[in-house]
Coordinates of C-alpha atoms and ligand atoms in Angstrom, one line a residue:
M1 CA -200.8 -1.3 31.0
V2 CA -199.2 -0.6 34.4
E3 CA -199.0 3.0 35.3
P4 CA -195.8 4.8 36.3
F5 CA -195.2 5.4 40.0
S6 CA -196.3 8.8 41.1
E7 CA -193.3 9.1 43.5
P8 CA -189.8 7.8 42.8
V9 CA -189.1 4.3 44.0
H10 CA -185.6 4.5 45.2
I11 CA -183.0 1.7 45.0
T12 CA -182.7 2.0 48.8
R13 CA -184.0 3.9 51.8
P14 CA -182.0 4.1 55.0
L15 CA -183.0 2.1 58.1
L16 CA -184.0 4.7 60.7
P17 CA -183.7 4.5 64.5
D18 CA -186.8 5.1 66.6
I19 CA -186.7 8.9 67.1
E20 CA -187.8 8.8 70.8
E21 CA -185.1 6.3 71.6
L22 CA -182.6 8.5 69.8
K23 CA -183.7 11.5 71.9
V24 CA -182.9 9.5 75.0
M25 CA -179.4 8.7 73.7
L26 CA -178.8 12.3 72.7
E27 CA -179.7 13.5 76.2
S28 CA -177.2 11.2 77.6
I29 CA -174.5 12.5 75.1
W30 CA -175.5 16.1 75.9
S31 CA -175.2 15.6 79.6
S32 CA -171.8 13.9 79.2
N33 CA -170.4 16.7 77.0
Q34 CA -168.3 14.1 75.2
L35 CA -169.1 14.4 71.5
S36 CA -166.2 12.6 69.9
N37 CA -162.7 11.0 70.5
N38 CA -163.5 7.5 71.6
G39 CA -166.4 8.3 74.0
K40 CA -168.8 6.1 75.8
M41 CA -171.1 5.5 72.8
V42 CA -168.2 4.5 70.5
K43 CA -166.9 2.1 73.1
Q44 CA -170.3 0.5 73.6
L45 CA -170.9 0.3 69.8
E46 CA -167.5 -1.5 69.4
L47 CA -168.4 -4.0 72.0
E48 CA -171.9 -4.7 70.6
L49 CA -170.6 -4.9 67.0
A50 CA -167.8 -7.3 68.0
A51 CA -170.5 -9.6 69.4
Y52 CA -172.8 -9.2 66.4
L53 CA -170.0 -9.7 63.8
G54 CA -168.4 -12.5 65.8
S55 CA -165.0 -10.8 65.9
E56 CA -163.1 -10.3 69.1
Q57 CA -161.4 -7.1 67.9
I58 CA -163.1 -4.3 66.1
S59 CA -162.6 -0.6 65.5
V60 CA -165.1 1.9 64.1
F61 CA -164.3 4.7 61.8
S62 CA -165.9 7.8 60.2
N63 CA -166.5 5.9 57.0
G64 CA -165.6 2.7 55.3
T65 CA -163.1 4.3 52.9
V66 CA -160.9 5.7 55.6
A67 CA -161.1 2.4 57.4
L68 CA -159.8 0.7 54.2
Q69 CA -157.0 3.3 53.8
I70 CA -156.0 2.7 57.4
A71 CA -156.2 -1.1 57.0
C72 CA -153.6 -0.9 54.2
K73 CA -151.3 1.0 56.6
V74 CA -151.9 -1.4 59.5
L75 CA -151.0 -4.4 57.4
R76 CA -148.0 -2.4 56.0
L77 CA -149.1 -3.1 52.4
E78 CA -146.9 -1.7 49.6
G79 CA -145.9 -2.5 46.0
E80 CA -148.7 -4.3 44.3
V81 CA -152.1 -5.6 45.6
I82 CA -154.3 -7.8 43.6
T83 CA -158.0 -6.8 43.6
T84 CA -161.2 -6.9 41.7
P85 CA -162.3 -4.3 39.1
F86 CA -166.0 -5.1 39.9
T87 CA -166.4 -2.9 43.0
F88 CA -167.1 0.6 44.2
A89 CA -164.4 3.2 43.5
A90 CA -163.4 3.3 47.2
T91 CA -161.8 -0.2 47.1
V92 CA -159.2 0.6 44.5
H93 CA -158.8 4.3 45.6
S94 CA -157.8 3.1 49.0
L95 CA -154.8 1.4 47.4
A96 CA -153.9 4.3 45.3
W97 CA -154.1 6.7 48.3
N98 CA -151.4 4.5 49.9
N99 CA -149.2 4.6 46.8
I100 CA -150.0 1.0 46.1
K101 CA -150.4 -0.2 42.6
P102 CA -153.7 -2.0 42.1
V103 CA -153.5 -5.2 40.0
F104 CA -156.9 -6.1 38.5
C105 CA -158.0 -9.7 38.5
D106 CA -160.9 -11.1 36.6
I107 CA -164.1 -12.2 38.4
E108 CA -166.4 -15.2 38.5
E109 CA -169.4 -15.3 36.2
D110 CA -171.8 -16.5 38.9
T111 CA -170.8 -14.7 42.1
F112 CA -169.2 -11.5 40.5
N113 CA -166.3 -12.0 43.0
I114 CA -162.6 -12.1 42.3
N115 CA -161.8 -15.4 40.5
P116 CA -159.2 -17.2 42.7
D117 CA -158.1 -19.3 39.7
C118 CA -156.9 -16.1 38.1
I119 CA -154.9 -14.7 41.1
E120 CA -151.7 -16.7 40.9
A121 CA -150.8 -15.6 37.4
L122 CA -150.8 -12.0 38.7
I123 CA -148.4 -12.4 41.6
T124 CA -145.0 -10.8 41.2
Q125 CA -142.1 -10.1 43.5
D126 CA -143.9 -6.8 44.4
T127 CA -147.2 -8.3 45.5
T128 CA -147.9 -7.9 49.2
A129 CA -151.6 -8.7 49.5
I130 CA -154.9 -9.7 48.0
L131 CA -157.9 -7.3 48.4
P132 CA -161.0 -9.2 47.5
V133 CA -164.5 -7.8 47.8
H134 CA -167.6 -9.8 49.0
V135 CA -169.6 -8.1 46.2
F136 CA -173.3 -7.7 47.0
G137 CA -172.7 -9.6 50.2
N138 CA -171.9 -12.9 48.4
P139 CA -168.8 -14.4 50.1
C140 CA -165.7 -14.8 48.1
N141 CA -164.1 -18.3 47.8
V142 CA -162.3 -17.7 51.1
K143 CA -160.7 -21.1 51.2
K144 CA -159.0 -20.9 47.8
I145 CA -157.9 -17.3 48.5
Q146 CA -156.3 -18.2 51.8
K147 CA -154.5 -21.1 50.3
I148 CA -152.9 -18.8 47.7
A149 CA -152.1 -16.2 50.3
D150 CA -150.4 -18.8 52.5
K151 CA -148.4 -20.2 49.6
Y152 CA -147.0 -16.8 48.6
N153 CA -147.0 -15.2 52.1
L154 CA -149.5 -12.5 51.2
K155 CA -151.9 -10.6 53.4
V156 CA -155.6 -10.9 52.8
L157 CA -157.7 -7.8 53.4
Y158 CA -161.4 -8.3 52.7
D159 CA -163.6 -5.4 51.6
A160 CA -166.7 -6.6 53.4
A161 CA -168.6 -3.3 52.8
H162 CA -171.7 -5.2 51.7
A163 CA -171.4 -8.3 53.9
F164 CA -172.6 -7.2 57.3
G165 CA -173.9 -10.2 59.2
V166 CA -173.1 -12.7 56.5
K167 CA -171.9 -16.2 57.5
V168 CA -170.3 -19.1 55.7
N169 CA -171.3 -22.5 57.1
G170 CA -172.1 -20.7 60.3
K171 CA -168.8 -18.9 60.5
P172 CA -168.9 -15.1 60.6
I173 CA -167.5 -13.5 57.4
A174 CA -165.1 -11.5 59.6
A175 CA -163.3 -14.7 60.5
F176 CA -161.6 -14.9 57.1
G177 CA -158.4 -13.2 56.1
D178 CA -156.2 -10.9 58.2
M179 CA -158.8 -8.1 58.4
S180 CA -162.2 -7.1 57.0
M181 CA -163.7 -3.7 56.4
F182 CA -167.5 -3.1 56.8
S183 CA -169.2 0.1 55.5
F184 CA -171.8 1.7 57.6
H185 CA -173.0 4.2 55.0
A186 CA -176.7 5.2 55.0
T187 CA -177.3 3.1 51.9
K188 CA -176.1 -0.1 53.7
I189 CA -178.4 -2.5 55.5
Y190 CA -176.8 -1.5 58.7
H191 CA -175.4 2.0 59.2
T192 CA -174.2 4.9 61.3
I193 CA -175.3 7.5 58.7
E194 CA -171.6 7.6 57.6
G195 CA -169.2 5.1 59.2
G196 CA -167.3 1.9 58.9
A197 CA -165.4 -0.7 60.8
L198 CA -162.4 -3.0 60.7
T199 CA -162.3 -6.4 62.2
F200 CA -159.0 -8.0 63.1
N201 CA -157.8 -11.6 63.3
N202 CA -154.6 -10.6 65.0
P203 CA -154.9 -9.0 68.5
Y204 CA -152.0 -6.6 67.9
L205 CA -153.5 -4.8 65.0
K206 CA -156.4 -2.9 66.7
E207 CA -154.1 -0.8 68.8
R208 CA -152.3 0.6 65.7
A209 CA -155.6 1.1 63.8
D210 CA -157.0 3.1 66.7
S211 CA -153.9 5.2 66.8
L212 CA -154.0 5.8 63.0
R213 CA -157.6 6.9 63.1
N214 CA -156.6 9.5 65.8
F215 CA -153.6 11.3 64.0
G216 CA -151.1 8.6 65.0
L217 CA -151.3 9.7 68.7
R218 CA -150.4 7.3 71.5
G219 CA -151.4 9.1 74.6
T220 CA -151.4 13.0 74.6
E221 CA -147.7 13.6 73.9
N222 CA -146.6 10.8 71.6
V223 CA -147.1 10.8 67.9
M224 CA -145.8 7.5 66.5
E225 CA -146.5 7.9 62.8
P226 CA -148.6 10.0 60.4
G227 CA -152.1 9.1 61.1
T228 CA -155.4 10.7 59.9
N229 CA -158.7 11.7 61.4
G230 CA -161.0 8.7 61.0
K231 CA -163.0 8.9 64.2
L232 CA -166.7 8.2 64.5
N233 CA -168.5 10.6 66.7
E234 CA -170.8 9.9 69.6
V235 CA -174.1 10.9 67.9
Q236 CA -173.4 8.5 65.0
A237 CA -172.4 5.8 67.4
A238 CA -175.7 6.2 69.2
V239 CA -177.5 5.7 65.8
G240 CA -175.4 2.6 65.3
I241 CA -176.3 1.2 68.8
L242 CA -180.0 1.7 68.1
L243 CA -179.9 0.2 64.6
L244 CA -178.2 -2.9 65.8
K245 CA -181.5 -3.8 67.4
K246 CA -183.4 -3.4 64.1
V247 CA -181.0 -4.9 61.6
N248 CA -182.2 -8.5 61.9
A249 CA -185.8 -7.4 61.1
E250 CA -184.5 -5.4 58.2
I251 CA -182.7 -8.4 56.8
D252 CA -185.8 -10.5 57.2
C253 CA -187.9 -8.0 55.2
R254 CA -185.3 -7.8 52.5
K255 CA -185.2 -11.6 52.3
K256 CA -189.0 -11.6 51.8
I257 CA -188.8 -9.0 49.0
T258 CA -185.9 -10.9 47.4
E259 CA -188.1 -14.0 47.3
L260 CA -191.0 -12.0 45.8
Y261 CA -188.7 -10.7 43.0
R262 CA -187.3 -14.2 42.4
N263 CA -190.7 -15.8 42.2
S264 CA -192.1 -13.1 39.9
L265 CA -189.1 -12.8 37.5
K266 CA -187.9 -16.4 37.4
D267 CA -189.4 -17.3 34.0
V268 CA -188.5 -14.1 32.1
P269 CA -186.3 -15.0 29.2
G270 CA -183.1 -13.1 29.2
I271 CA -183.1 -12.1 32.9
T272 CA -180.8 -14.0 35.2
L273 CA -181.5 -13.6 38.9
S274 CA -179.0 -13.6 41.8
Q275 CA -179.4 -16.8 43.9
D276 CA -178.5 -17.8 47.4
M277 CA -175.3 -19.7 47.8
E278 CA -175.1 -23.1 49.6
G279 CA -174.1 -22.9 53.2
V280 CA -174.3 -19.1 53.3
T281 CA -176.4 -17.0 55.6
H282 CA -177.2 -14.0 53.4
N283 CA -178.0 -10.4 54.3
Y284 CA -179.8 -9.3 51.1
P285 CA -178.2 -5.9 50.5
Y286 CA -179.0 -5.6 46.8
F287 CA -181.2 -7.4 44.3
V288 CA -179.2 -7.8 41.1
I289 CA -180.4 -9.0 37.8
R290 CA -178.4 -9.7 34.6
I291 CA -179.8 -8.9 31.2
D292 CA -179.1 -10.9 28.1
K293 CA -180.2 -8.4 25.4
D294 CA -180.7 -11.1 22.7
K295 CA -183.1 -13.0 24.8
Y296 CA -184.8 -10.2 26.7
G297 CA -185.0 -7.9 23.7
L298 CA -183.7 -4.8 25.5
T299 CA -180.2 -3.9 26.6
R300 CA -179.4 -3.3 30.3
D301 CA -179.1 0.4 29.5
M302 CA -182.5 0.5 27.7
L303 CA -184.2 -1.2 30.7
Y304 CA -182.5 1.2 33.1
E305 CA -183.8 4.2 31.1
K306 CA -187.3 2.7 30.7
L307 CA -187.5 2.0 34.4
Q308 CA -186.7 5.6 35.0
Q309 CA -189.7 6.6 32.9
Y310 CA -191.8 4.6 35.3
N311 CA -190.2 6.5 38.2
I312 CA -188.2 3.3 39.3
I313 CA -184.7 4.2 40.2
S314 CA -182.4 1.3 39.5
R315 CA -178.6 1.4 39.6
K316 CA -175.9 0.0 37.4
Y317 CA -173.7 -1.2 40.3
F318 CA -170.8 -1.6 39.3
Y319 CA -170.6 0.1 36.0
P320 CA -168.1 1.4 34.8
L321 CA -165.5 -1.1 36.1
C322 CA -162.8 0.5 38.2
S323 CA -160.3 -0.8 35.6
N324 CA -162.0 1.4 33.0
F325 CA -161.7 4.6 35.1
Q326 CA -159.5 7.2 33.5
C327 CA -157.1 7.0 36.5
Y328 CA -156.5 3.3 36.2
R329 CA -157.1 2.3 32.6
D330 CA -153.5 2.6 31.6
I331 CA -152.4 -0.1 34.1
P332 CA -151.5 -3.2 32.1
S333 CA -153.9 -5.5 34.2
A334 CA -156.7 -3.1 33.4
A335 CA -156.8 -4.1 29.7
E336 CA -160.3 -5.2 28.7
S337 CA -158.9 -8.3 27.1
R338 CA -157.5 -9.4 30.5
L339 CA -160.9 -8.9 32.2
P340 CA -163.4 -10.5 29.8
V341 CA -165.9 -11.7 32.5
A342 CA -165.8 -8.5 34.5
N343 CA -166.5 -6.4 31.4
R344 CA -169.3 -8.6 30.4
V345 CA -170.9 -8.5 33.9
A346 CA -170.5 -4.8 34.3
D347 CA -172.3 -4.2 31.0
S348 CA -175.3 -6.4 31.9
V349 CA -176.1 -6.0 35.6
L350 CA -178.8 -3.9 37.2
S351 CA -179.7 -3.5 40.8
L352 CA -183.4 -3.1 41.5
P353 CA -185.0 -1.3 44.4
L354 CA -184.6 -3.2 47.7
H355 CA -185.1 -2.1 51.2
G356 CA -187.1 -3.0 54.3
R357 CA -189.9 -0.4 53.7
L358 CA -190.5 -1.3 50.1
A359 CA -194.2 -2.4 49.8
E360 CA -194.9 -5.9 48.5
D361 CA -197.4 -4.4 46.0
D362 CA -194.7 -2.1 44.7
V363 CA -192.4 -5.1 44.1
A364 CA -195.2 -6.8 42.2
R365 CA -195.8 -3.7 40.2
I366 CA -192.0 -3.3 39.4
C367 CA -192.0 -7.0 38.2
E368 CA -195.1 -6.5 36.0
I369 CA -193.4 -3.4 34.4
I370 CA -190.2 -5.4 33.7
K371 CA -192.2 -8.3 32.2
G372 CA -194.4 -6.0 30.2
M373 CA -191.4 -4.2 28.7
K374 CA -190.1 -7.2 27.0
P375 CA -190.8 -6.7 23.3
Ligands
T4K401 N1 -166.2 -0.7 49.3 C1 -167.4 -1.0 48.6 C2 -167.5 -2.3 47.9 C3 -168.4 -0.1 48.7 O1 -169.6 -0.4 48.0 C4 -168.3 1.1 49.4 C5 -169.4 2.1 49.4 C6 -167.1 1.3 50.0 C7 -166.1 0.4 49.9 C8 -166.8 2.6 50.8 O2 -167.6 2.7 52.0 P1 -168.0 4.2 52.5 O3 -166.8 5.0 52.6 O4 -169.1 4.7 51.6 O5 -168.5 3.8 53.9 C9 -173.4 4.7 47.5 C10 -172.6 4.9 48.8 O6 -172.3 6.3 49.0 C11 -171.4 4.1 49.1 O7 -171.3 4.0 50.5 C12 -171.6 2.7 48.5 N2 -170.4 1.9 48.7 C13 -172.0 2.7 47.1 C14 -172.2 1.4 46.5 O8 -173.2 3.4 47.0 P2 -174.2 6.2 45.6 O9 -173.5 7.3 44.9 O10 -174.8 5.1 44.8 O11 -175.4 6.7 46.6 P3 -176.6 7.7 46.3 O12 -176.4 9.0 47.0 O13 -176.8 7.8 44.8 O14 -177.8 7.0 47.0 C15 -178.4 5.8 46.4 C16 -179.9 5.8 46.7 O15 -180.1 5.8 48.1 C17 -180.6 7.0 46.2 O16 -181.5 6.6 45.2 C18 -181.4 7.6 47.4 C19 -181.1 6.7 48.5 N3 -180.6 7.4 49.7 C20 -179.3 7.7 49.8 C21 -178.8 8.4 51.0 C22 -177.4 8.7 51.1 C23 -181.5 7.8 50.7 O17 -182.7 7.5 50.6 N4 -181.1 8.4 51.8 C24 -179.8 8.7 52.0 O18 -179.4 9.3 53.0 O19 -173.1 5.6 46.6

């Protein structure tokens, strides 16, 4: 009988910068007296991130949600946008905040990403774009999506909140679509405490995004359009600069833990494990399992509850589906009958603890508990 953990084992713990290095950065900010509004640290961070993410043009923001809201404006999206219901609320809310109608598309059973084969049937005269999400850092079928977008003259805005550093056949994930949004929230593998970024595949878009994050100002006396305040401050940018030096080691640790989980849980009947995709350089942001209640003997919700009794904090990302939120469920495309795969997936997935400081012994113990629970 494996004992419960004495302290909670969290689904994630943030990557932290070296405190002494941060003090040096803070002293530099203090002596400059520039705390926000596109200061030295933000400019340095944008340059370093552009190199890391393989994108010539990048803008950073106070969070990923505001970045996505601004991206919709930059691309002049309106009418209807086709997206996935299997995502965090922020994806769909960003459309709604721009008075755009989300149109929900079903997902693929293996990757949990938008199913490109279901997109065309949802396109109407009002469709202006596709907003796919690289869920859990697994790249969407970028080729098929672009083909559809080209055929119908649609924009593609990727929610790459989970996909920091991911590559497809050596190509950075930011290279696909018109724009991509990355989240730098503390729960992400790379972060600026709160923060986000947009990468652009058209050199003219950055200028407008930078203006929109700063109230629509161009210079001190010109306001071109109604912008918002989406600026990242200098202290958070300093955290970002320091964490960029640590993120590769974090990804390596997470890969190792993912392999431990995979080895230990591979033969458990009723548990399906997430797998690496061919040609993809993964970043291991989440470790997701799927529960088949008939074969495992417990439902996903029962396992979730039981893990809590052992002080293991798992999460049902992404349950409930966005299409089942009260604010979206009356949209025709939100009907459960139109999203059979997404509903099935949302009812059976569970994300287990995964972060760079999670001890190998703890992973082994979590796996023993999961195996021991099977009736
Ligand atoms: N698109 C997608 C696909 C997204 O997943 C997200 C955000 C966005 C867009 C929007 O990006 P942002 O605007 O957030 O940049 C978290 C995050 O708040 C959210 O960023 C993230 N996705 C979402 C999937 O997860 P919660 O509500 O699950 O976080 P919370 O507070 O329950 O924390 C989870 C665990 O992390 C806890 O067990 C404790 C630990 N934790 C958390 C924080 C914040 C820490 O140890 N330290 C911390 O500082 O939403």
